[in-house]
Coordinates of C-alpha atoms and ligand atoms in Angstrom, one line a residue:
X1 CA -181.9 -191.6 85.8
X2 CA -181.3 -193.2 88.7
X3 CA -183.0 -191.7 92.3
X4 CA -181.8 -192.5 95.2
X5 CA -183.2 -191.8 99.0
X6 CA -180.9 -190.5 101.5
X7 CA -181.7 -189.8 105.4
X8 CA -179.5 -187.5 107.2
X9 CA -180.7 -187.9 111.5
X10 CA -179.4 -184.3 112.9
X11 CA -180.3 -181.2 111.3
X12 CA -177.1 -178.9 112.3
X13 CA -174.3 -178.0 110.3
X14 CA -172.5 -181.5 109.6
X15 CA -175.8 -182.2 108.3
X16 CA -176.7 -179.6 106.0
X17 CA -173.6 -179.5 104.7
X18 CA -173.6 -183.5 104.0
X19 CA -177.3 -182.4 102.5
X20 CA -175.6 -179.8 100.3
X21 CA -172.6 -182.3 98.9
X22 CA -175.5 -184.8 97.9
X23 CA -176.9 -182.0 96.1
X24 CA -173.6 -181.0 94.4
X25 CA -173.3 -185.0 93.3
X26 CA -176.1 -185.3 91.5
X27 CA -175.6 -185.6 88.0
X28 CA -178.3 -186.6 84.7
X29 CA -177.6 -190.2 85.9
X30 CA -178.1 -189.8 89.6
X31 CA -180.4 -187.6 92.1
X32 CA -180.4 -187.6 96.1
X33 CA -183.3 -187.1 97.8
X34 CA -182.9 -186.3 101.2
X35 CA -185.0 -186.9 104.2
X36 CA -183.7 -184.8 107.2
X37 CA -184.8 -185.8 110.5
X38 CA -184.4 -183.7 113.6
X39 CA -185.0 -184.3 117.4
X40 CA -186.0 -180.8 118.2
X41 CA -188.8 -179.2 116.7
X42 CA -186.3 -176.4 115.2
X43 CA -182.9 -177.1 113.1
X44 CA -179.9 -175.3 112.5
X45 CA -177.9 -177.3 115.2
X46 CA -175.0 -175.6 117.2
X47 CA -176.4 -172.8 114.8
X48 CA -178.9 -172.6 117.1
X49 CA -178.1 -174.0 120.4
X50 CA -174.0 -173.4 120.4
X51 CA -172.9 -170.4 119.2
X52 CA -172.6 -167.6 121.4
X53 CA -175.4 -165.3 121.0
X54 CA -172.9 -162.4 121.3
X55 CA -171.6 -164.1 117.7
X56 CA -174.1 -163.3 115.6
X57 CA -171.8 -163.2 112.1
X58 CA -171.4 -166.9 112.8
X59 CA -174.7 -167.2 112.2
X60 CA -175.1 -166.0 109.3
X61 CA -174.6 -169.4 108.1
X62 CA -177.5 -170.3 108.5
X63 CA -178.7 -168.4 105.4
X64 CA -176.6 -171.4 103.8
X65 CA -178.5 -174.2 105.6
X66 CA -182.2 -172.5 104.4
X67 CA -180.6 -172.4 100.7
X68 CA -180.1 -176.0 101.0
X69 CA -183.6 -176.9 102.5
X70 CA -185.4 -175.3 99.3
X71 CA -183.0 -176.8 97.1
X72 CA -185.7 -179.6 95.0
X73 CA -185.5 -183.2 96.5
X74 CA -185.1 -181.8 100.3
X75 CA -188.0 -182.5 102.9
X76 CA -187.4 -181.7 106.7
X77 CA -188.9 -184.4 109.6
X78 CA -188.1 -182.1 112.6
X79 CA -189.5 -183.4 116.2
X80 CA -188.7 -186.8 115.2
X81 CA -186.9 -188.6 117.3
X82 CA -184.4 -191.3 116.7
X83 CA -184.7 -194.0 119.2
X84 CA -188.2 -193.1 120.3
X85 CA -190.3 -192.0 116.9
X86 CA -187.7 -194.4 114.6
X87 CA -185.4 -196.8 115.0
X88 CA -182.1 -196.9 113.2
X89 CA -182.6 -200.3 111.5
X90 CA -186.0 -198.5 110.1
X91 CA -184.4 -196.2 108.6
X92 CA -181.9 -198.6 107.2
X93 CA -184.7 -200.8 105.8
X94 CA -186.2 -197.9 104.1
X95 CA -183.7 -195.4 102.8
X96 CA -180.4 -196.5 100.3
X97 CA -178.2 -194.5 102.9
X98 CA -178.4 -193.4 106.1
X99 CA -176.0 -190.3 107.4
X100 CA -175.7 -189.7 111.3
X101 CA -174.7 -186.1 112.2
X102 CA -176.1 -185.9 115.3
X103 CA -173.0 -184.7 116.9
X104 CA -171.7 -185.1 121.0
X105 CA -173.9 -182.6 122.7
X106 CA -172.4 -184.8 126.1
X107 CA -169.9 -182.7 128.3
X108 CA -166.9 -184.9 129.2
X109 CA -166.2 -185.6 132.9
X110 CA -163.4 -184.4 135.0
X111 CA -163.2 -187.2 137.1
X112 CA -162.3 -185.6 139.9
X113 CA -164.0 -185.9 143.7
X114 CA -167.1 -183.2 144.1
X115 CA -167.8 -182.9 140.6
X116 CA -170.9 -184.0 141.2
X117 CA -171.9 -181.4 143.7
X118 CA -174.8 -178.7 143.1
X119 CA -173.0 -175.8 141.2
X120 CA -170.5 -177.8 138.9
X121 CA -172.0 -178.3 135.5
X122 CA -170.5 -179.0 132.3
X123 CA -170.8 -176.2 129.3
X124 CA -173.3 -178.9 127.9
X125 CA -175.8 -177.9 130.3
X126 CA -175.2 -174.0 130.2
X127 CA -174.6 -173.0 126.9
X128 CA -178.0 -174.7 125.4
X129 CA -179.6 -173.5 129.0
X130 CA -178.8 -169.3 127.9
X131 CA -179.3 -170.3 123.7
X132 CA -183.3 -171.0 125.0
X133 CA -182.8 -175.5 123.8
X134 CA -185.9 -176.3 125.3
X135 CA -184.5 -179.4 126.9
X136 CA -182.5 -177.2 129.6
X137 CA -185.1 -174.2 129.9
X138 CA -185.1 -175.4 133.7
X139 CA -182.2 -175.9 134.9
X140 CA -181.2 -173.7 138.2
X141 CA -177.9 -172.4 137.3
X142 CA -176.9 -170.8 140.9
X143 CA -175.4 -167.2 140.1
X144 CA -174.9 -166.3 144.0
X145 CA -171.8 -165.9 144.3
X146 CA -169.1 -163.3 143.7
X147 CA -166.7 -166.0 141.5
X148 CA -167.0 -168.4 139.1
X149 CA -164.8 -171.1 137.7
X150 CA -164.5 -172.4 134.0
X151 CA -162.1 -175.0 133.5
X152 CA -160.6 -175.4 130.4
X153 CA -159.1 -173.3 127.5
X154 CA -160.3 -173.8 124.5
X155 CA -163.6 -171.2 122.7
X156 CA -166.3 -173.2 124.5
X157 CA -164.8 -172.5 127.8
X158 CA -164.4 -168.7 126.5
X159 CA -167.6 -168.5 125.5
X160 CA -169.1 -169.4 128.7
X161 CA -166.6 -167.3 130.6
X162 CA -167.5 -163.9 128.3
X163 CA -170.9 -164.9 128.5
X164 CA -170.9 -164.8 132.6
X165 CA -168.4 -162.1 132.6
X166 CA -169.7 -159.5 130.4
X167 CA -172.1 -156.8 131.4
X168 CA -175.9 -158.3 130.8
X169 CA -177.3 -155.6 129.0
X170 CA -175.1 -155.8 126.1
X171 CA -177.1 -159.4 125.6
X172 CA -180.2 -157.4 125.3
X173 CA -179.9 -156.6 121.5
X174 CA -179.0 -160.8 120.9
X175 CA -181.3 -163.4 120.8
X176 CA -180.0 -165.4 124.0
X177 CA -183.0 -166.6 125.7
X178 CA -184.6 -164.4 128.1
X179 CA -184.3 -166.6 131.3
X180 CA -180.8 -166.4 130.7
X181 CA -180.7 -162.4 130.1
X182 CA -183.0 -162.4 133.6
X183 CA -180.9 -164.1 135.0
X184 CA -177.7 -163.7 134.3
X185 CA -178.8 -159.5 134.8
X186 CA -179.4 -161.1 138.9
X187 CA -176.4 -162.8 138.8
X188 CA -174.0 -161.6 142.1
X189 CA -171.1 -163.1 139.8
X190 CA -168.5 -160.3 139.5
X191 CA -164.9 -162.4 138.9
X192 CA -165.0 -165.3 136.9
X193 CA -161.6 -167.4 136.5
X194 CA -160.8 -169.6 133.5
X195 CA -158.4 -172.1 134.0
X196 CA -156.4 -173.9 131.7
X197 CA -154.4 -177.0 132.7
X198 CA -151.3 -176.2 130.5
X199 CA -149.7 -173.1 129.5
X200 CA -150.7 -169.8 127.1
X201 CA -148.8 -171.5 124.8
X202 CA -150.7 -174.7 124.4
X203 CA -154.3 -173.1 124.8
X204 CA -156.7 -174.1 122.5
X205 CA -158.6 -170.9 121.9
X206 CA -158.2 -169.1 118.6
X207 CA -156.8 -165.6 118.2
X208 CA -160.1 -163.9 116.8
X209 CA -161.7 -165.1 120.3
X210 CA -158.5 -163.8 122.0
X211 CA -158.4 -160.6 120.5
X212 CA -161.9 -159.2 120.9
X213 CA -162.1 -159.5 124.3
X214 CA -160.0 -156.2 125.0
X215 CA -163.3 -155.1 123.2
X216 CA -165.5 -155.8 125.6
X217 CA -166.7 -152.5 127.4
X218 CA -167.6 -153.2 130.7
X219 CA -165.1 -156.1 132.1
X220 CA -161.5 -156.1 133.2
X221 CA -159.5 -158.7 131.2
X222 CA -157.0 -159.7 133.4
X223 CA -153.5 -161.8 132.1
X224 CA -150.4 -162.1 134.0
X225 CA -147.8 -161.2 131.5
X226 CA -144.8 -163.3 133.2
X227 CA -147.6 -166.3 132.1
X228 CA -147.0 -165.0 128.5
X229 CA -143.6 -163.6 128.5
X230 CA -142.6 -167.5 130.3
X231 CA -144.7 -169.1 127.2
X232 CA -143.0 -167.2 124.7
X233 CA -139.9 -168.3 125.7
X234 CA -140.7 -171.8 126.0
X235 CA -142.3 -171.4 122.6
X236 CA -139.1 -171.2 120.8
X237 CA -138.0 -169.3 117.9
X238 CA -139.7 -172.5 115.7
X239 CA -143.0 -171.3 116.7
X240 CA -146.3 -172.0 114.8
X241 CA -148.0 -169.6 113.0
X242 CA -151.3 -170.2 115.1
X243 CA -150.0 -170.4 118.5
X244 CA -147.5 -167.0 117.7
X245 CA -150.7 -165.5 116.8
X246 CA -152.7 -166.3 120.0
X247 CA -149.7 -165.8 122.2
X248 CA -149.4 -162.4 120.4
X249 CA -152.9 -161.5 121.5
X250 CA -152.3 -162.4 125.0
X251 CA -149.3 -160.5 125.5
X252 CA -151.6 -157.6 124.0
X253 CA -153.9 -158.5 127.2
X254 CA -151.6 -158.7 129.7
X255 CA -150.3 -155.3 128.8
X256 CA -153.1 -153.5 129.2
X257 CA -153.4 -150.8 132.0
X258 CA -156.4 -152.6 134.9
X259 CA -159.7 -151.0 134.3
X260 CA -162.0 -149.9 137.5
X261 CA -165.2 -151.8 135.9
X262 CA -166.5 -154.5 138.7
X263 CA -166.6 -157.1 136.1
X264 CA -163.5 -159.5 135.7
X265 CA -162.3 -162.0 133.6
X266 CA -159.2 -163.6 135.1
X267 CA -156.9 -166.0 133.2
X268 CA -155.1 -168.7 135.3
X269 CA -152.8 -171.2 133.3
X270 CA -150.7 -174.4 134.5
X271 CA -153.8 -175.1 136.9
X272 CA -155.2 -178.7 136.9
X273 CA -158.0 -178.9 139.2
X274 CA -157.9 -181.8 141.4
X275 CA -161.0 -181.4 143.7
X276 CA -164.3 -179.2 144.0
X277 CA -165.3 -179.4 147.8
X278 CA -167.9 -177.8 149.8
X279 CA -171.1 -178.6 152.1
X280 CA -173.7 -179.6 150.1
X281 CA -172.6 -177.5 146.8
X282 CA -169.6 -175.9 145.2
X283 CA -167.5 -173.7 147.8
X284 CA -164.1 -174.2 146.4
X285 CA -161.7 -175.7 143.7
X286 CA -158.8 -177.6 144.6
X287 CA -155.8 -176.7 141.9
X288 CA -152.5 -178.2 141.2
X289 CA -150.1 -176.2 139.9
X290 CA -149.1 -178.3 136.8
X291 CA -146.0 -179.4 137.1
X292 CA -145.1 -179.1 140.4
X293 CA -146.6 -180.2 143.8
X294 CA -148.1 -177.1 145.1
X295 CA -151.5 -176.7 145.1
X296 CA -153.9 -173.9 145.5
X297 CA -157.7 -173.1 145.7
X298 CA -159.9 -170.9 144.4
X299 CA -163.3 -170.0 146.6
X300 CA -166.1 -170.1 144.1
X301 CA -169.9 -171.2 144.0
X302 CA -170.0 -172.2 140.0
X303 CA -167.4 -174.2 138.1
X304 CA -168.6 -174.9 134.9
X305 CA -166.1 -177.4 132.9
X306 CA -165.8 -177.1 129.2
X307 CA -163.5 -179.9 128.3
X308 CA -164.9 -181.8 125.0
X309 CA -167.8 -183.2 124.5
X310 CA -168.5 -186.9 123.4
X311 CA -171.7 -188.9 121.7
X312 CA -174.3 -190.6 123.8
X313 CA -175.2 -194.3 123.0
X314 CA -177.7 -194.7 120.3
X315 CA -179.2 -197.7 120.0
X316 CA -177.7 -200.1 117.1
X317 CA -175.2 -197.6 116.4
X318 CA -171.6 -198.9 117.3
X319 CA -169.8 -196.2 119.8
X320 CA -166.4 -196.0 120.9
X321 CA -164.3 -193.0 122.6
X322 CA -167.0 -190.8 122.4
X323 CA -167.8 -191.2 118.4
X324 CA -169.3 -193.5 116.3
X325 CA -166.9 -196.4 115.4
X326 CA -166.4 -195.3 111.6
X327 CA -163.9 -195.7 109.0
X328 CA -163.7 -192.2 106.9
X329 CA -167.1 -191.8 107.5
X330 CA -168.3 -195.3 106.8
X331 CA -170.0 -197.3 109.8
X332 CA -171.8 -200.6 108.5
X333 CA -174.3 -201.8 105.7
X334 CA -175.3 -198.7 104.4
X335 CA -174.6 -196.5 107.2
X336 CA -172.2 -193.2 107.4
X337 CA -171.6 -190.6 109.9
X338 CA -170.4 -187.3 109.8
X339 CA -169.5 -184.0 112.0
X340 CA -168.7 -184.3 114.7
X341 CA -169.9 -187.6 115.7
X342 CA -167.2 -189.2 113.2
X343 CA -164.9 -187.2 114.5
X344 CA -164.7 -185.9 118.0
X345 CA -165.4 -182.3 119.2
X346 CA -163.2 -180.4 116.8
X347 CA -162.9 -177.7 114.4
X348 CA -165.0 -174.8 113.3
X349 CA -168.9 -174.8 111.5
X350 CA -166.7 -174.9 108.3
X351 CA -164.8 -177.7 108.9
X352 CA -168.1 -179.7 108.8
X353 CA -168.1 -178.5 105.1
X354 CA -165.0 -180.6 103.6
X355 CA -165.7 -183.1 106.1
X356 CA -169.4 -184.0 104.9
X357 CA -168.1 -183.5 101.2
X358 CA -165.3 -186.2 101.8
X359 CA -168.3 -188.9 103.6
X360 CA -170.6 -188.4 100.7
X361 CA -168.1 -189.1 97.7
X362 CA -167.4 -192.0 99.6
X363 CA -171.6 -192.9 100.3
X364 CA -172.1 -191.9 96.1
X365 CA -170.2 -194.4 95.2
X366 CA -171.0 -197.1 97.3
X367 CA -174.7 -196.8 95.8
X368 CA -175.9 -199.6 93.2
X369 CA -180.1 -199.5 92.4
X370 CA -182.1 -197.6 94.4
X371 CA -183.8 -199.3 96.8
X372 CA -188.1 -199.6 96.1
X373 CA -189.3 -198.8 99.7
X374 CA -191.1 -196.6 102.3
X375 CA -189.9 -193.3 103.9
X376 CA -190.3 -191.7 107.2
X377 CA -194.0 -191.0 106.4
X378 CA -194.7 -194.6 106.7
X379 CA -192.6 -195.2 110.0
X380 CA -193.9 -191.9 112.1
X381 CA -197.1 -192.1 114.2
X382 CA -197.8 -188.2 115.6
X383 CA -198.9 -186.0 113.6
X384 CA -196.4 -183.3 115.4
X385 CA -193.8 -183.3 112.8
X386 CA -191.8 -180.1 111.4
X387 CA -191.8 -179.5 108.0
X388 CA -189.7 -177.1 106.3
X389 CA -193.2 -174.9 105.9
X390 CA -194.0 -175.1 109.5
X391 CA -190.0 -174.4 110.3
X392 CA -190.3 -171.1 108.2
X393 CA -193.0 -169.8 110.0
X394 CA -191.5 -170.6 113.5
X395 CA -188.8 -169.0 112.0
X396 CA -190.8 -165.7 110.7
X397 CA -192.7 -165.7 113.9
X398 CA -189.2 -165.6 116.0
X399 CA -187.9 -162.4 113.8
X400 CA -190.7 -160.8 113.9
X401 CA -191.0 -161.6 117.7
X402 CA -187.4 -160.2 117.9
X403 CA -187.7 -156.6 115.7
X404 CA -189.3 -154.7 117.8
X405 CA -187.2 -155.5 120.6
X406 CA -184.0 -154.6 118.5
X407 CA -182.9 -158.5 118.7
X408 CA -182.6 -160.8 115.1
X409 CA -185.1 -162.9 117.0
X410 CA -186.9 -163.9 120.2
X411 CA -186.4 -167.6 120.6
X412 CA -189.5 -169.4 121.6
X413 CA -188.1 -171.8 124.4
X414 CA -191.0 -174.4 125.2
X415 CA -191.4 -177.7 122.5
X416 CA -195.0 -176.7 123.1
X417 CA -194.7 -172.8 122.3
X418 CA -192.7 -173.4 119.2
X419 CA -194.9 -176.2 118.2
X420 CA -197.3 -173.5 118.2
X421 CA -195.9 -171.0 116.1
X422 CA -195.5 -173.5 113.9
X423 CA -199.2 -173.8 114.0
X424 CA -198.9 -177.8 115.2
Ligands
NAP1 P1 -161.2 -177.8 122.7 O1 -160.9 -176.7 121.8 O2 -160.8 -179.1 122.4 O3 -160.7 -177.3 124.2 C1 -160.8 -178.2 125.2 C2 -160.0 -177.7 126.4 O4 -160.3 -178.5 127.5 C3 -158.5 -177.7 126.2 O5 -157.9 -176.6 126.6 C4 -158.1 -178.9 127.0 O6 -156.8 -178.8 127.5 C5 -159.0 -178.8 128.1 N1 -159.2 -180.1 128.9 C6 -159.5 -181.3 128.4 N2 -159.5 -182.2 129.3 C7 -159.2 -181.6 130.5 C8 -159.1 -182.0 131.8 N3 -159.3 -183.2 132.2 N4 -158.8 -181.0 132.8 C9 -158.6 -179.8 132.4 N5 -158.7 -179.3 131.1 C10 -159.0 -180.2 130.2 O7 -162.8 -177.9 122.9 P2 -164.0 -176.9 123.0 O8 -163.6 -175.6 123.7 O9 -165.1 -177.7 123.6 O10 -164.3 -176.6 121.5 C11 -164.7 -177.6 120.6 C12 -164.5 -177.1 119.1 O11 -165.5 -176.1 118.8 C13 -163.1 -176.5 118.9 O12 -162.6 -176.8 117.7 C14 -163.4 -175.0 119.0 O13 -162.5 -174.2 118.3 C15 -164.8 -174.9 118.4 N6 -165.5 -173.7 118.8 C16 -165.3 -172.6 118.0 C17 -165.9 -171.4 118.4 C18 -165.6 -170.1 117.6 O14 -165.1 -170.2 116.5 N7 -165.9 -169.0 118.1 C19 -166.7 -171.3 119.5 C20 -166.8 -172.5 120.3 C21 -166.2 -173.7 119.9 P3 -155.5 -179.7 126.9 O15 -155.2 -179.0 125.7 O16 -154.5 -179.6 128.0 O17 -156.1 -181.1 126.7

C-alpha cells in the first residue's frame, strides 16, 4: 500500500472538493492523506465569506465539506498562512503534491479616472465586509446617500445590489455580520442602479437570480421593458436556451405594475461608465451609452464595481492574467491548482466539483513513491493553528450563538474572538 501526502493551501470549495476526489482515488494500492491549510482561522471559503447571506440553501454545501473533513486521512492547518507561516517551496519539499485553491479574492479594476476616490469600492471589499471576513470588519462603507451604483451584470453585482437594496430587517433572521445589519439598517441608500455595459441579452446573471427578485417584499424592481423587448429582438429566433430563459425573467420584471415601497432597484443596460468624479469622494458617474456617443450621469455617493476578480501574486507561484500559469491544472514539479485560481472567476460552487476531480486524476497519476519527509507540524512555529476539533467548536459556538436570535449562526468577526471560541 502505497501512502501518499497531499497539501491542498485554501480551504473553500475548490479545495474540499479536490480533498473529496483524492478520497474517491484511493484504492488497496494507494491512499491520500491530506493536509489542508487555511489563511483564516475558519474554512468553508466563498461558503463562508461569498455567498449571499440571503442564500442560505447554497450553503448547505457545506454539510459536504464537514463530511469530507472527517473522512480518515484528513487533518485541517487553519490560521496558517502561506507566504508568512510557510513557504510554497516548503511545502513542496515536504508533501508528494501540492494543490493551490486559493482562489482570486482581488476585484478587477475599471480603469477609469476617479476610481480611486472615497466611495468606489470593488465587491471584493463589500461582500467579505457584510459576510463578517475579519480582514474587512473595518472598512467605512459610506451609506449617506440616497443612490448607489453597481457596475456590472453578472450574480456578484446582483448580490451586492439586493443586498443594499432590500429592506434590512429581512437580514435579521441570516447570519450576515451584524456591523453590516447596523449598518446597512442606517443606511440613507433608497435607489440603487446596476449597470451593465452590454445589453439584457448578454447579461451574465442567471435566471434563478433573475427570477426571485420579484420576490422581494419591500423593494421596487424596476426594468425598462423597451430594454427587453429591443434584446429579444436582437436575440433572434436562434436563441440559447440560457439567455431565452433570463431574458424571459426580465420581461416578467419589466411588466410588472411600480410598487409604492421607498426601496428601488433600477436596471440600466448599454451603460459603460467612463468616469466617477466628485470633490474629495464619489458624487457622480460618468456613463456612455454603449454604442453611441452620448453620455449620461448618474448622481450617486457609492459605486461598488463587481467585474471579476483575479489572483494576487504569491510568492514562487507563476501568475499570469489573473490565474496561476497552469496547464489542466498542472503548474510545475509537483505542483497543481485548482478552482478558481486555475481558472478565472467563473462558474457555480459545483463547478469546482468536476473541475477538482479532472486536476486530481491528473495529480494520481503523476505520483511514483511516496516521498519519506516532514509535514506542516514541522514547518509551523505558533501554536495558533485550527484544527478540525477546534473548527467544530467555533462552529458549535456560532450556531448556538445564532439560535436564539432565529439566525443558523452569529459569525464571530475578530481573528481574536474566533480564536477564542476555538479555545486558542
Ligand atoms: P461574471 O458573471 O463574469 O460577471 C461580470 C460582469 O462584469 C459581466 O456583466 C461583465 O460584462 C462585467 N464587466 C467586466 N468588465 C467590465 C468593465 N470593464 N466595465 C463594465 N462591466 C464589466 O462575474 P461575477 O458576477 O463576479 O461572478 C463570478 C462567478 O460567480 C460567476 O460564474 C457567477 O455566476 C458566480 N456566482 C454565482 C452566484 C449564484 O449562483 N447565486 C452568486 C455569485 C456569483 P461583459 O459581459 O460585458 O464583459
Amino acid at each position: 500500500m502505497k501512502r501518499f501526502k497531499i497539501a491542498i493551501v485554501g480551504a473553500g470549495p475548490a479545495g474540499y472538493f479536490a480533498a473529496q476526489a483524492l478520497q474517491n482515488l484511493a484504492d488497496d494500492q494507494s491512499t491520500y492523506d491530506i493536509d489542508m491549510i487555511e489563511r483564516l482561522p475558519t474554512p468553508w471559503g466563498l461558503v463562508r465569506s461569498g455567498v449571499a447571506p440571503d442564500h442560505p440553501k447554497i450553503k448547505t454545501v457545506s454539510k459536504v465539506f464537514e463530511k469530507i473533513a472527517n473522512a480518515p486521512g484528513f487533518r485541517l492547518f487553519a490560521n496558517v498562512e502561506l507566504g508568512s507561516d510557510l513557504t510554497i517551496e516548503q511545502l513542496k519539499d515536504s508533501y508528494d503534491a501540492v494543490v493551490l485553491a486559493t482562489g482570486s479574492p482581488r476585484g478587477k479594476k475599471l480603469g477609469i479616472p476617479g476610481e480611486e476616490l472615497p466611495g468606489s469600492l470593488s465587491a471584493a471589499t463589500f461582500v467579505p465586509w457584510y459576510n463578517a471576513h475579519p480582514d474587512f470588519k473595518d472598512e467605512a462603507i459610506d451609506l449617506s446617500s440616497h443612490t448607489a451604483v453597481v457596475i456590472g451584470a453578472g450574480n456578484v453585482a446582483m448580490d451586492v445590489a439586493r443586498m443594499l437594496a432590500l429592506e434590512p430587517s429581512e437580514l435579521d433572521p441570516t447570519d450576515t455580520a451584524d456591523h453590516a445589519i447596523d449598518a446597512l439598517k442606517n443606511s440613507a441608500i433608497r435607489e440603487v442602479v446596476i449597470s451593465a455595459r452590454r445589453g439584457p441579452e448578454h447579461a451574465a446573471f442567471t435566471s434563478p437570480e433573475l427570477r426571485e427578485l420579484p420576490k422581494l417584499e419591500h423593494t421596487n424592481v424596476v426594468m425598462n421593458p423597451e430594454d427587453i423587448s429591443s434584446a429579444i429582438i436582437r436575440a433572434g429566433a436562434e436563441i440559447e436556451k440560457d439567455t431565452k430563459s433570463n431574458l424571459d425573467a426580465m420581461t416578467l420584471i419589466a411588466e410588472r405594475e411600480p410598487t409604492s415601497h421607498d426601496r428601488t432597484l433600477i436596471f440600466q443596460f448599454l451603460a459603460t461608465p467612463i468616469e466617477i468624479k466628485g470633490n474629495g469622494k464619489v458624487e457622480e458617474v460618468v456613463f456612455q451609452r454603449t454604442g453611441s456617443e452620448e453620455t449620461f450621469s448618474i448622481e450617486c455617493g457609492l459605486v461598488i464595481t463587481a467585474i471579476g476578480y483575479e489572483s494576487p501574486a504569491l510568492e514562487g507561484i507563476p501568475l499570469a492574467n489573473g490565474k496561476v500559469v497552469n496547464n489542466e491544472g498542472f503548474v510545475e514539479d509537483n505542483l497543481f491548482v485548482v478552482g478558481w485560481a486555475k481558472r478565472g472567476p467563473s462558474g457555480v460552487i459545483g463547478t469546482n466539483k468536476s473541475d477538482a476531480a479532472e486536476v486530481m486524476k491528473i495529480l494520481v497519476s503523476k505520483l511514483n513513491k511516496p516521498k519519506d519527509s516532514g509535514d506542516v507540524t514541522g514547518i509551523i512555529t505558533h501554536n495558533k493553528v485550527v484544527t478540525q476539533m477546534h473548527w467544530e467548536q467555533i462552529n458549535a459556538a456560532e450556531v448556538a450563538a445564532g439560535e436564539p436570535l432565529g439566525k443558523p449562526r452569529r459569525k464571530a468577526v475578530s481573528r481574536e474572538e474566533l480564536l477564542n471560541l476555538g479555545a486558542l
